Structures are given as structure tokens and as C-alpha cells.
Short mmCIF file of N, CA and C in Angstrom, two decimals:
data_model
loop_
_atom_site.label_atom_id
_atom_site.label_comp_id
_atom_site.label_asym_id
_atom_site.label_seq_id
_atom_site.Cartn_x
_atom_site.Cartn_y
_atom_site.Cartn_z
N MET A 1 0.85 -1.18 0.00
CA MET A 1 0.00 0.00 0.00
C MET A 1 0.89 1.24 0.00
N HIS A 2 0.76 2.02 -1.04
CA HIS A 2 1.54 3.25 -1.15
C HIS A 2 0.57 4.38 -1.52
N ALA A 3 0.73 5.53 -0.91
CA ALA A 3 -0.16 6.65 -1.17
C ALA A 3 -0.09 7.10 -2.63
N CYS A 4 1.06 6.96 -3.26
CA CYS A 4 1.21 7.42 -4.64
C CYS A 4 1.06 6.30 -5.66
N GLY A 5 0.75 5.10 -5.19
CA GLY A 5 0.60 3.98 -6.12
C GLY A 5 1.93 3.42 -6.59
N ALA A 6 2.95 3.49 -5.77
CA ALA A 6 4.29 2.94 -6.06
C ALA A 6 5.00 3.65 -7.20
N LYS A 7 4.79 4.96 -7.28
CA LYS A 7 5.43 5.75 -8.34
C LYS A 7 6.62 6.56 -7.84
N GLY A 8 6.97 6.41 -6.55
CA GLY A 8 8.11 7.14 -6.00
C GLY A 8 7.84 8.61 -5.82
N ARG A 9 6.59 8.99 -5.61
CA ARG A 9 6.22 10.39 -5.47
C ARG A 9 5.90 10.80 -4.05
N CYS A 10 6.06 9.87 -3.12
CA CYS A 10 5.82 10.17 -1.71
C CYS A 10 6.82 9.35 -0.90
N THR A 11 6.73 9.39 0.38
CA THR A 11 7.64 8.58 1.20
C THR A 11 6.87 7.67 2.15
N THR A 12 5.64 7.30 1.78
CA THR A 12 4.84 6.46 2.67
C THR A 12 5.33 5.02 2.70
N CYS A 13 6.19 4.62 1.80
CA CYS A 13 6.74 3.26 1.81
C CYS A 13 8.18 3.24 2.30
N ARG A 14 8.58 4.30 2.96
CA ARG A 14 9.96 4.42 3.45
C ARG A 14 10.28 3.32 4.45
N ILE A 15 11.47 2.77 4.36
CA ILE A 15 11.95 1.79 5.32
C ILE A 15 13.31 2.24 5.84
N ILE A 16 13.53 2.04 7.11
CA ILE A 16 14.83 2.33 7.72
C ILE A 16 15.62 1.03 7.70
N VAL A 17 16.69 1.02 6.93
CA VAL A 17 17.50 -0.19 6.79
C VAL A 17 18.44 -0.30 7.98
N GLN A 18 18.32 -1.39 8.72
CA GLN A 18 19.13 -1.59 9.92
C GLN A 18 20.36 -2.45 9.64
N GLU A 19 20.26 -3.33 8.68
CA GLU A 19 21.39 -4.18 8.28
C GLU A 19 21.29 -4.47 6.79
N GLY A 20 22.43 -4.53 6.12
CA GLY A 20 22.47 -4.95 4.73
C GLY A 20 22.25 -3.86 3.70
N LEU A 21 22.44 -2.61 4.07
CA LEU A 21 22.25 -1.52 3.12
C LEU A 21 23.12 -1.70 1.88
N GLU A 22 24.28 -2.31 2.06
CA GLU A 22 25.20 -2.52 0.93
C GLU A 22 24.67 -3.52 -0.09
N HIS A 23 23.62 -4.24 0.24
CA HIS A 23 23.05 -5.24 -0.67
C HIS A 23 21.98 -4.67 -1.60
N PHE A 24 21.66 -3.40 -1.44
CA PHE A 24 20.66 -2.76 -2.29
C PHE A 24 21.31 -2.20 -3.55
N GLY A 25 20.52 -2.09 -4.61
CA GLY A 25 20.98 -1.45 -5.83
C GLY A 25 21.12 0.05 -5.63
N PRO A 26 21.57 0.75 -6.65
CA PRO A 26 21.74 2.20 -6.52
C PRO A 26 20.41 2.92 -6.31
N LEU A 27 20.50 4.12 -5.77
CA LEU A 27 19.31 4.94 -5.58
C LEU A 27 18.64 5.22 -6.92
N THR A 28 17.32 5.21 -6.92
CA THR A 28 16.58 5.60 -8.12
C THR A 28 16.55 7.13 -8.18
N ASP A 29 16.09 7.66 -9.28
CA ASP A 29 15.98 9.12 -9.41
C ASP A 29 15.08 9.69 -8.32
N SER A 30 13.97 9.01 -8.05
CA SER A 30 13.04 9.49 -7.00
C SER A 30 13.72 9.50 -5.64
N GLU A 31 14.42 8.42 -5.32
CA GLU A 31 15.10 8.36 -4.03
C GLU A 31 16.18 9.44 -3.93
N GLN A 32 16.90 9.66 -5.00
CA GLN A 32 17.94 10.69 -5.01
C GLN A 32 17.35 12.07 -4.77
N ARG A 33 16.21 12.34 -5.40
CA ARG A 33 15.53 13.62 -5.21
C ARG A 33 15.15 13.83 -3.75
N TYR A 34 14.57 12.81 -3.12
CA TYR A 34 14.20 12.92 -1.71
C TYR A 34 15.42 13.05 -0.81
N ARG A 35 16.47 12.37 -1.15
CA ARG A 35 17.71 12.46 -0.37
C ARG A 35 18.26 13.88 -0.45
N GLU A 36 18.28 14.47 -1.62
CA GLU A 36 18.78 15.84 -1.80
C GLU A 36 17.94 16.86 -1.04
N ARG A 37 16.66 16.57 -0.87
CA ARG A 37 15.75 17.47 -0.16
C ARG A 37 15.71 17.19 1.34
N GLY A 38 16.49 16.22 1.81
CA GLY A 38 16.54 15.90 3.22
C GLY A 38 15.36 15.10 3.73
N ARG A 39 14.59 14.49 2.82
CA ARG A 39 13.42 13.71 3.22
C ARG A 39 13.68 12.21 3.25
N LEU A 40 14.90 11.82 2.88
CA LEU A 40 15.29 10.41 2.90
C LEU A 40 16.73 10.36 3.42
N GLN A 41 16.90 9.77 4.59
CA GLN A 41 18.21 9.71 5.22
C GLN A 41 19.10 8.66 4.54
N ALA A 42 20.37 8.66 4.88
CA ALA A 42 21.34 7.75 4.26
C ALA A 42 21.01 6.28 4.50
N ASN A 43 20.32 5.97 5.59
CA ASN A 43 19.97 4.58 5.90
C ASN A 43 18.52 4.26 5.56
N GLU A 44 17.89 5.06 4.71
CA GLU A 44 16.50 4.84 4.33
C GLU A 44 16.37 4.62 2.83
N ARG A 45 15.39 3.80 2.47
CA ARG A 45 15.08 3.55 1.06
C ARG A 45 13.57 3.56 0.90
N LEU A 46 13.12 3.74 -0.34
CA LEU A 46 11.70 3.63 -0.66
C LEU A 46 11.47 2.21 -1.18
N THR A 47 10.61 1.47 -0.49
CA THR A 47 10.44 0.06 -0.86
C THR A 47 9.82 -0.12 -2.24
N CYS A 48 9.09 0.87 -2.73
CA CYS A 48 8.51 0.76 -4.06
C CYS A 48 9.54 1.02 -5.15
N GLN A 49 10.70 1.50 -4.78
CA GLN A 49 11.71 1.87 -5.76
C GLN A 49 12.98 1.03 -5.69
N CYS A 50 13.37 0.62 -4.51
CA CYS A 50 14.66 -0.04 -4.33
C CYS A 50 14.61 -1.52 -4.69
N THR A 51 15.78 -2.05 -4.96
CA THR A 51 15.91 -3.49 -5.23
C THR A 51 17.01 -4.05 -4.35
N LEU A 52 16.79 -5.24 -3.87
CA LEU A 52 17.79 -5.97 -3.10
C LEU A 52 18.50 -6.86 -4.11
N VAL A 53 19.76 -6.54 -4.42
CA VAL A 53 20.45 -7.24 -5.50
C VAL A 53 21.27 -8.43 -5.03
N SER A 54 21.64 -8.46 -3.78
CA SER A 54 22.39 -9.60 -3.26
C SER A 54 22.27 -9.61 -1.74
N GLY A 55 22.48 -10.76 -1.16
CA GLY A 55 22.50 -10.85 0.30
C GLY A 55 21.16 -10.58 0.95
N ASP A 56 21.21 -10.36 2.24
CA ASP A 56 20.02 -10.12 3.04
C ASP A 56 20.04 -8.71 3.61
N ALA A 57 18.89 -8.27 4.02
CA ALA A 57 18.76 -6.96 4.65
C ALA A 57 17.68 -7.04 5.71
N GLN A 58 17.77 -6.13 6.66
CA GLN A 58 16.77 -6.04 7.71
C GLN A 58 16.45 -4.58 7.92
N GLY A 59 15.18 -4.28 8.10
CA GLY A 59 14.78 -2.90 8.30
C GLY A 59 13.53 -2.81 9.13
N ARG A 60 13.11 -1.58 9.34
CA ARG A 60 11.87 -1.36 10.08
C ARG A 60 11.11 -0.21 9.44
N VAL A 61 9.81 -0.25 9.61
CA VAL A 61 8.93 0.78 9.08
C VAL A 61 8.80 1.87 10.13
N PRO A 62 9.01 3.14 9.76
CA PRO A 62 8.85 4.22 10.73
C PRO A 62 7.41 4.27 11.26
N ARG A 63 7.26 4.58 12.53
CA ARG A 63 5.93 4.60 13.16
C ARG A 63 4.96 5.48 12.39
N GLN A 64 5.39 6.62 11.90
CA GLN A 64 4.48 7.56 11.24
C GLN A 64 3.93 7.06 9.91
N THR A 65 4.54 6.01 9.34
CA THR A 65 4.02 5.47 8.09
C THR A 65 3.44 4.07 8.23
N MET A 66 3.34 3.59 9.47
CA MET A 66 2.73 2.27 9.69
C MET A 66 1.25 2.33 9.37
N LEU A 67 0.76 1.30 8.71
CA LEU A 67 -0.65 1.20 8.39
C LEU A 67 -1.40 0.57 9.56
N PRO A 68 -2.54 1.13 9.94
CA PRO A 68 -3.22 0.66 11.14
C PRO A 68 -3.72 -0.79 11.08
N HIS A 69 -3.97 -1.30 9.89
CA HIS A 69 -4.50 -2.66 9.77
C HIS A 69 -3.40 -3.72 9.63
N MET A 70 -2.15 -3.33 9.64
CA MET A 70 -1.03 -4.25 9.49
C MET A 70 -0.41 -4.55 10.85
N LYS A 71 0.11 -5.76 10.99
CA LYS A 71 0.84 -6.13 12.20
C LYS A 71 2.33 -6.13 11.85
N TYR A 72 3.11 -5.39 12.60
CA TYR A 72 4.54 -5.25 12.36
C TYR A 72 5.31 -5.99 13.45
N SER A 73 6.38 -6.66 13.05
CA SER A 73 7.22 -7.34 14.04
C SER A 73 8.37 -6.42 14.45
N ASN A 74 9.00 -6.73 15.55
CA ASN A 74 10.12 -5.91 16.06
C ASN A 74 11.42 -6.39 15.50
#
């Protein structure tokens, strides 16, 4: 579920990467734009835009973008 329909036009699918950031592909144009504007930190990615190209990663969803009908693990 993304407010913009997975077009990289918002940050409602933002994830804070806790481990394995090096396993993601390069930033997309949308992610780069948000990073330049200070809306996406160095350890954050947009799940609708990023790709995991190798290895494993672990992250968490920021509280402000959690969906009320979803159950999140710690």
C-alpha cells in the first residue's frame, strides 16, 4: 500500500535499513531527489523503488508510516 501507487512520489513506503544496506541497488531518481531534499536519510530507502540485488537486509517501518490494519514485528 503506497499513497502514490508505487510511483516514488511520496515517502509512505519508506523503510529504515538496519542491516544490509550494501546489498541494495543504486538509488533511483526518485530516491535521489528525496535524499537531496533531506526527506530520505542515508539509511532509508523507498520500498517501491529499491531493489535488493544480493545478500540479506533487515529494516523497520517508521511509526508515522505504519498502516493501522497491518501487524509489524520488532
